Amino acid sequence: MEELNFYECVYALVRQIPEGRVTSYGAIARALGRDGAARMVGYAMGNAGKADPPVPAHRVLNSKGQLSAKAAFGHPTLMQQLLENEGITVENDRVVNFKTIYWDPLNEL
């Protein structure tokens, strides 16, 4: 049950990421007071497709700005396409201006 509550907290936070911005698994974990739980955030994102209301999981990347979870989107280019639809440039599975558009919930909320 605690895992499901954690997932719901992750989803609530990820839903607050503005369109055209991205964050990292670690930033979400830290904002939830669970520093070191980036992998758990990744597991939550892997299940985000079942969440209602929808979760913009494509906005959560690894700490280097890489699309490390693109396989979870069911099509190899869907994650990139969703990001590009928001005006985010992706090259070689990495967000080009990652540091510029990075959204840190600890600083932004």
N, CA and C atoms as an extended XYZ file, in Angstrom:
327
Properties=species:S:1:pos:R:3:atomname:S:1:resname:S:1:resid:I:1 pbc="F F F"
N         0.817       -1.195        0.000 N   MET     1
C         0.000        0.000        0.000 CA  MET     1
C         0.864        1.264        0.000 C   MET     1
N         1.974        1.245        0.749 N   GLU     2
C         2.865        2.400        0.781 CA  GLU     2
C         3.400        2.702       -0.612 C   GLU     2
N         3.692        1.648       -1.389 N   GLU     3
C         4.196        1.841       -2.747 CA  GLU     3
C         3.169        2.579       -3.591 C   GLU     3
N         1.903        2.206       -3.507 N   LEU     4
C         0.863        2.878       -4.274 CA  LEU     4
C         0.728        4.332       -3.853 C   LEU     4
N         0.815        4.610       -2.569 N   ASN     5
C         0.748        5.990       -2.109 CA  ASN     5
C         1.932        6.789       -2.649 C   ASN     5
N         3.112        6.178       -2.671 N   PHE     6
C         4.286        6.841       -3.228 CA  PHE     6
C         4.053        7.142       -4.706 C   PHE     6
N         3.538        6.177       -5.439 N   TYR     7
C         3.262        6.385       -6.856 CA  TYR     7
C         2.300        7.559       -7.045 C   TYR     7
N         1.255        7.620       -6.247 N   GLU     8
C         0.284        8.701       -6.376 CA  GLU     8
C         0.934       10.054       -6.081 C   GLU     8
N         1.847       10.092       -5.116 N   CYS     9
C         2.586       11.335       -4.815 CA  CYS     9
C         3.460       11.723       -5.998 C   CYS     9
N         4.122       10.731       -6.594 N   VAL    10
C         4.947       10.980       -7.784 CA  VAL    10
C         4.075       11.538       -8.900 C   VAL    10
N         2.942       10.890       -9.154 N   TYR    11
C         2.065       11.329      -10.246 CA  TYR    11
C         1.560       12.746      -10.003 C   TYR    11
N         1.184       13.060       -8.782 N   ALA    12
C         0.692       14.406       -8.469 CA  ALA    12
C         1.764       15.455       -8.752 C   ALA    12
N         2.996       15.140       -8.427 N   LEU    13
C         4.094       16.074       -8.665 CA  LEU    13
C         4.415       16.191      -10.156 C   LEU    13
N         4.458       15.071      -10.845 N   VAL    14
C         4.777       15.085      -12.281 CA  VAL    14
C         3.703       15.834      -13.064 C   VAL    14
N         2.460       15.762      -12.615 N   ARG    15
C         1.389       16.502      -13.296 CA  ARG    15
C         1.603       18.014      -13.217 C   ARG    15
N         2.458       18.472      -12.327 N   GLN    16
C         2.720       19.906      -12.168 CA  GLN    16
C         3.861       20.414      -13.047 C   GLN    16
N         4.567       19.503      -13.719 N   ILE    17
C         5.651       19.934      -14.614 CA  ILE    17
C         5.024       20.698      -15.773 C   ILE    17
N         5.432       21.935      -15.971 N   PRO    18
C         4.841       22.720      -17.062 CA  PRO    18
C         5.191       22.151      -18.438 C   PRO    18
N         4.293       22.351      -19.365 N   GLU    19
C         4.550       21.959      -20.748 CA  GLU    19
C         5.813       22.669      -21.221 C   GLU    19
N         6.658       21.941      -21.951 N   GLY    20
C         7.894       22.498      -22.477 CA  GLY    20
C         9.048       22.471      -21.490 C   GLY    20
N         8.846       21.845      -20.342 N   ARG    21
C         9.895       21.721      -19.322 CA  ARG    21
C        10.085       20.240      -19.012 C   ARG    21
N        11.237       19.895      -18.458 N   VAL    22
C        11.535       18.509      -18.084 CA  VAL    22
C        12.198       18.490      -16.713 C   VAL    22
N        12.188       17.331      -16.093 N   THR    23
C        12.865       17.143      -14.820 CA  THR    23
C        13.495       15.761      -14.808 C   THR    23
N        14.042       15.389      -13.665 N   SER    24
C        14.702       14.082      -13.557 CA  SER    24
C        14.030       13.231      -12.490 C   SER    24
N        14.294       11.947      -12.558 N   TYR    25
C        13.777       11.021      -11.551 CA  TYR    25
C        14.256       11.429      -10.160 C   TYR    25
N        15.533       11.800      -10.070 N   GLY    26
C        16.116       12.189       -8.792 CA  GLY    26
C        15.478       13.447       -8.217 C   GLY    26
N        15.169       14.417       -9.072 N   ALA    27
C        14.541       15.653       -8.606 CA  ALA    27
C        13.167       15.371       -8.023 C   ALA    27
N        12.430       14.479       -8.652 N   ILE    28
C        11.108       14.110       -8.136 CA  ILE    28
C        11.269       13.433       -6.774 C   ILE    28
N        12.212       12.501       -6.677 N   ALA    29
C        12.449       11.794       -5.411 CA  ALA    29
C        12.829       12.774       -4.301 C   ALA    29
N        13.750       13.683       -4.591 N   ARG    30
C        14.180       14.659       -3.577 CA  ARG    30
C        13.027       15.541       -3.127 C   ARG    30
N        12.203       15.974       -4.078 N   ALA    31
C        11.067       16.841       -3.746 CA  ALA    31
C        10.057       16.131       -2.847 C   ALA    31
N        10.026       14.811       -2.932 N   LEU    32
C         9.109       14.028       -2.103 CA  LEU    32
C         9.762       13.583       -0.797 C   LEU    32
N        10.968       14.079       -0.543 N   GLY    33
C        11.662       13.722        0.684 CA  GLY    33
C        12.215       12.318        0.672 C   GLY    33
N        12.443       11.786       -0.515 N   ARG    34
C        12.943       10.417       -0.665 CA  ARG    34
C        14.218       10.408       -1.490 C   ARG    34
N        15.183       11.237       -1.090 N   ASP    35
C        16.459       11.284       -1.793 CA  ASP    35
C        17.017        9.869       -1.911 C   ASP    35
N        17.456        9.511       -3.077 N   GLY    36
C        17.964        8.160       -3.300 CA  GLY    36
C        16.916        7.212       -3.851 C   GLY    36
N        15.699        7.692       -4.033 N   ALA    37
C        14.617        6.830       -4.530 CA  ALA    37
C        14.307        7.086       -6.004 C   ALA    37
N        15.299        7.543       -6.756 N   ALA    38
C        15.076        7.824       -8.178 CA  ALA    38
C        14.585        6.584       -8.919 C   ALA    38
N        15.109        5.435       -8.569 N   ARG    39
C        14.676        4.197       -9.228 CA  ARG    39
C        13.193        3.931       -8.965 C   ARG    39
N        12.748        4.214       -7.746 N   MET    40
C        11.327        4.041       -7.422 CA  MET    40
C        10.460        4.998       -8.245 C   MET    40
N        10.955        6.206       -8.464 N   VAL    41
C        10.242        7.150       -9.325 CA  VAL    41
C        10.164        6.571      -10.735 C   VAL    41
N        11.248        5.959      -11.179 N   GLY    42
C        11.250        5.309      -12.495 CA  GLY    42
C        10.222        4.204      -12.582 C   GLY    42
N        10.103        3.406      -11.525 N   TYR    43
C         9.073        2.358      -11.507 CA  TYR    43
C         7.684        2.977      -11.591 C   TYR    43
N         7.493        4.071      -10.851 N   ALA    44
C         6.200        4.761      -10.899 CA  ALA    44
C         5.907        5.252      -12.311 C   ALA    44
N         6.921        5.816      -12.962 N   MET    45
C         6.722        6.306      -14.329 CA  MET    45
C         6.401        5.158      -15.279 C   MET    45
N         6.980        3.995      -15.023 N   GLY    46
C         6.686        2.823      -15.838 CA  GLY    46
C         5.239        2.376      -15.748 C   GLY    46
N         4.571        2.759      -14.670 N   ASN    47
C         3.165        2.415      -14.470 CA  ASN    47
C         2.240        3.602      -14.689 C   ASN    47
N         2.787        4.719      -15.097 N   ALA    48
C         2.007        5.947      -15.222 CA  ALA    48
C         0.923        5.870      -16.285 C   ALA    48
N         1.072        4.987      -17.245 N   GLY    49
C         0.063        4.852      -18.293 CA  GLY    49
C        -1.283        4.407      -17.771 C   GLY    49
N        -1.310        3.833      -16.589 N   LYS    50
C        -2.558        3.367      -15.977 CA  LYS    50
C        -3.198        4.444      -15.108 C   LYS    50
N        -2.481        5.534      -14.865 N   ALA    51
C        -2.955        6.572      -13.944 CA  ALA    51
C        -4.050        7.431      -14.574 C   ALA    51
N        -4.965        7.847      -13.725 N   ASP    52
C        -6.028        8.741      -14.147 CA  ASP    52
C        -6.203        9.795      -13.063 C   ASP    52
N        -6.073       11.073      -13.384 N   PRO    53
C        -5.858       11.646      -14.711 CA  PRO    53
C        -4.470       11.317      -15.260 C   PRO    53
N        -4.282       11.527      -16.556 N   PRO    54
C        -3.016       11.183      -17.204 CA  PRO    54
C        -1.811       11.886      -16.575 C   PRO    54
N        -0.665       11.236      -16.685 N   VAL    55
C         0.597       11.744      -16.148 CA  VAL    55
C         1.537       12.011      -17.329 C   VAL    55
N         2.111       13.214      -17.428 N   PRO    56
C         3.037       13.506      -18.530 CA  PRO    56
C         4.424       12.902      -18.267 C   PRO    56
N         4.481       11.587      -18.246 N   ALA    57
C         5.713       10.864      -17.909 CA  ALA    57
C         6.851       11.167      -18.870 C   ALA    57
N         6.540       11.611      -20.076 N   HIS    58
C         7.588       11.927      -21.052 CA  HIS    58
C         8.460       13.098      -20.603 C   HIS    58
N         8.007       13.862      -19.622 N   ARG    59
C         8.776       15.013      -19.131 CA  ARG    59
C         9.781       14.638      -18.046 C   ARG    59
N         9.848       13.359      -17.685 N   VAL    60
C        10.777       12.907      -16.648 CA  VAL    60
C        11.893       12.109      -17.307 C   VAL    60
N        13.122       12.589      -17.142 N   LEU    61
C        14.293       12.009      -17.807 CA  LEU    61
C        15.325       11.597      -16.767 C   LEU    61
N        16.407       11.000      -17.234 N   ASN    62
C        17.488       10.710      -16.284 CA  ASN    62
C        18.269       11.991      -16.023 C   ASN    62
N        19.218       11.934      -15.125 N   SER    63
C        19.930       13.143      -14.677 CA  SER    63
C        20.802       13.786      -15.759 C   SER    63
N        21.002       13.101      -16.863 N   LYS    64
C        21.796       13.648      -17.964 CA  LYS    64
C        20.926       14.170      -19.100 C   LYS    64
N        19.607       14.112      -18.901 N   GLY    65
C        18.699       14.590      -19.936 CA  GLY    65
C        18.440       13.570      -21.023 C   GLY    65
N        18.746       12.317      -20.754 N   GLN    66
C        18.552       11.264      -21.738 CA  GLN    66
C        17.167       10.639      -21.618 C   GLN    66
N        16.652       10.195      -22.729 N   LEU    67
C        15.363        9.525      -22.780 CA  LEU    67
C        15.561        8.051      -22.452 C   LEU    67
N        15.965        7.778      -21.240 N   SER    68
C        16.350        6.419      -20.837 CA  SER    68
C        15.174        5.463      -20.741 C   SER    68
N        13.962        5.974      -20.655 N   ALA    69
C        12.792        5.104      -20.493 CA  ALA    69
C        11.915        5.074      -21.739 C   ALA    69
N        12.477        5.420      -22.873 N   LYS    70
C        11.655        5.513      -24.084 CA  LYS    70
C        10.966        4.210      -24.455 C   LYS    70
N        11.531        3.077      -24.069 N   ALA    71
C        10.916        1.784      -24.388 CA  ALA    71
C         9.565        1.614      -23.686 C   ALA    71
N         9.371        2.289      -22.567 N   ALA    72
C         8.121        2.172      -21.813 CA  ALA    72
C         6.940        2.825      -22.528 C   ALA    72
N         7.212        3.579      -23.582 N   PHE    73
C         6.148        4.283      -24.287 CA  PHE    73
C         5.534        3.462      -25.421 C   PHE    73
N         5.997        2.235      -25.595 N   GLY    74
C         5.387        1.335      -26.566 CA  GLY    74
C         5.876        1.496      -27.992 C   GLY    74
N         6.461        2.603      -28.312 N   HIS    75
C         7.027        2.844      -29.636 CA  HIS    75
C         8.352        3.577      -29.420 C   HIS    75
N         9.399        3.191      -30.127 N   PRO    76
C        10.726        3.742      -29.852 CA  PRO    76
C        10.867        5.258      -30.013 C   PRO    76
N         9.970        5.898      -30.757 N   THR    77
C        10.107        7.348      -30.952 CA  THR    77
C         8.992        8.157      -30.288 C   THR    77
N         8.065        7.503      -29.598 N   LEU    78
C         6.922        8.228      -29.037 CA  LEU    78
C         7.338        9.234      -27.967 C   LEU    78
N         8.232        8.877      -27.078 N   MET    79
C         8.661        9.802      -26.029 CA  MET    79
C         9.281       11.053      -26.650 C   MET    79
N        10.152       10.861      -27.629 N   GLN    80
C        10.774       11.990      -28.318 CA  GLN    80
C         9.714       12.831      -29.015 C   GLN    80
N         8.769       12.188      -29.657 N   GLN    81
C         7.718       12.909      -30.368 CA  GLN    81
C         6.891       13.769      -29.408 C   GLN    81
N         6.555       13.206      -28.238 N   LEU    82
C         5.784       13.962      -27.250 CA  LEU    82
C         6.561       15.185      -26.770 C   LEU    82
N         7.852       15.033      -26.542 N   LEU    83
C         8.677       16.157      -26.124 CA  LEU    83
C         8.777       17.205      -27.235 C   LEU    83
N         9.005       16.751      -28.454 N   GLU    84
C         9.122       17.679      -29.577 CA  GLU    84
C         7.817       18.420      -29.834 C   GLU    84
N         6.687       17.765      -29.565 N   ASN    85
C         5.383       18.424      -29.705 CA  ASN    85
C         5.256       19.608      -28.744 C   ASN    85
N         6.067       19.608      -27.681 N   GLU    86
C         6.057       20.696      -26.701 CA  GLU    86
C         7.180       21.699      -26.963 C   GLU    86
N         7.862       21.558      -28.106 N   GLY    87
C         8.917       22.488      -28.477 CA  GLY    87
C        10.286       22.138      -27.923 C   GLY    87
N        10.442       20.929      -27.392 N   ILE    88
C        11.717       20.494      -26.818 CA  ILE    88
C        12.530       19.790      -27.897 C   ILE    88
N        13.781       20.197      -28.051 N   THR    89
C        14.661       19.607      -29.063 CA  THR    89
C        15.365       18.389      -28.483 C   THR    89
N        15.286       17.283      -29.213 N   VAL    90
C        15.926       16.035      -28.805 CA  VAL    90
C        16.844       15.576      -29.927 C   VAL    90
N        18.085       15.271      -29.568 N   GLU    91
C        19.047       14.718      -30.524 CA  GLU    91
C        19.743       13.535      -29.881 C   GLU    91
N        19.813       12.441      -30.606 N   ASN    92
C        20.462       11.223      -30.109 CA  ASN    92
C        19.936       10.810      -28.729 C   ASN    92
N        18.611       10.838      -28.587 N   ASP    93
C        17.933       10.440      -27.346 CA  ASP    93
C        18.304       11.294      -26.140 C   ASP    93
N        18.644       12.550      -26.381 N   ARG    94
C        19.002       13.460      -25.284 CA  ARG    94
C        18.394       14.840      -25.557 C   ARG    94
N        17.845       15.451      -24.508 N   VAL    95
C        17.307       16.805      -24.631 CA  VAL    95
C        18.479       17.761      -24.782 C   VAL    95
N        18.456       18.554      -25.844 N   VAL    96
C        19.578       19.414      -26.193 CA  VAL    96
C        19.832       20.493      -25.141 C   VAL    96
N        18.815       21.192      -24.719 N   ASN    97
C        18.972       22.296      -23.773 CA  ASN    97
C        18.459       21.901      -22.384 C   ASN    97
N        18.834       20.717      -21.954 N   PHE    98
C        18.331       20.130      -20.702 CA  PHE    98
C        18.452       21.090      -19.518 C   PHE    98
N        19.611       21.677      -19.305 N   LYS    99
C        19.806       22.547      -18.138 CA  LYS    99
C        18.959       23.818      -18.221 C   LYS    99
N        18.686       24.276      -19.409 N   THR   100
C        17.901       25.497      -19.594 CA  THR   100
C        16.424       25.278      -19.275 C   THR   100
N        15.890       24.127      -19.658 N   ILE   101
C        14.453       23.873      -19.467 CA  ILE   101
C        14.172       22.961      -18.275 C   ILE   101
N        15.214       22.688      -17.506 N   TYR   102
C        15.086       21.805      -16.340 CA  TYR   102
C        14.170       22.431      -15.295 C   TYR   102
N        13.233       21.647      -14.807 N   TRP   103
C        12.277       22.065      -13.790 CA  TRP   103
C        12.589       21.339      -12.508 C   TRP   103
N        13.027       22.070      -11.495 N   ASP   104
C        13.338       21.478      -10.204 CA  ASP   104
C        12.205       21.818       -9.247 C   ASP   104
N        11.409       20.832       -8.867 N   PRO   105
C        10.251       21.124       -8.009 CA  PRO   105
C        10.628       21.771       -6.674 C   PRO   105
N        11.810       21.522       -6.174 N   LEU   106
C        12.204       22.151       -4.915 CA  LEU   106
C        12.376       23.663       -5.071 C   LEU   106
N        12.714       24.116       -6.269 N   ASN   107
C        12.902       25.549       -6.522 CA  ASN   107
C        11.693       26.197       -7.159 C   ASN   107
N        10.865       25.411       -7.818 N   GLU   108
C         9.775       25.975       -8.619 CA  GLU   108
C         8.422       25.956       -7.917 C   GLU   108
N         8.296       25.153       -6.894 N   LEU   109
C         6.993       25.080       -6.197 CA  LEU   109
C         7.029       25.811       -4.885 C   LEU   109
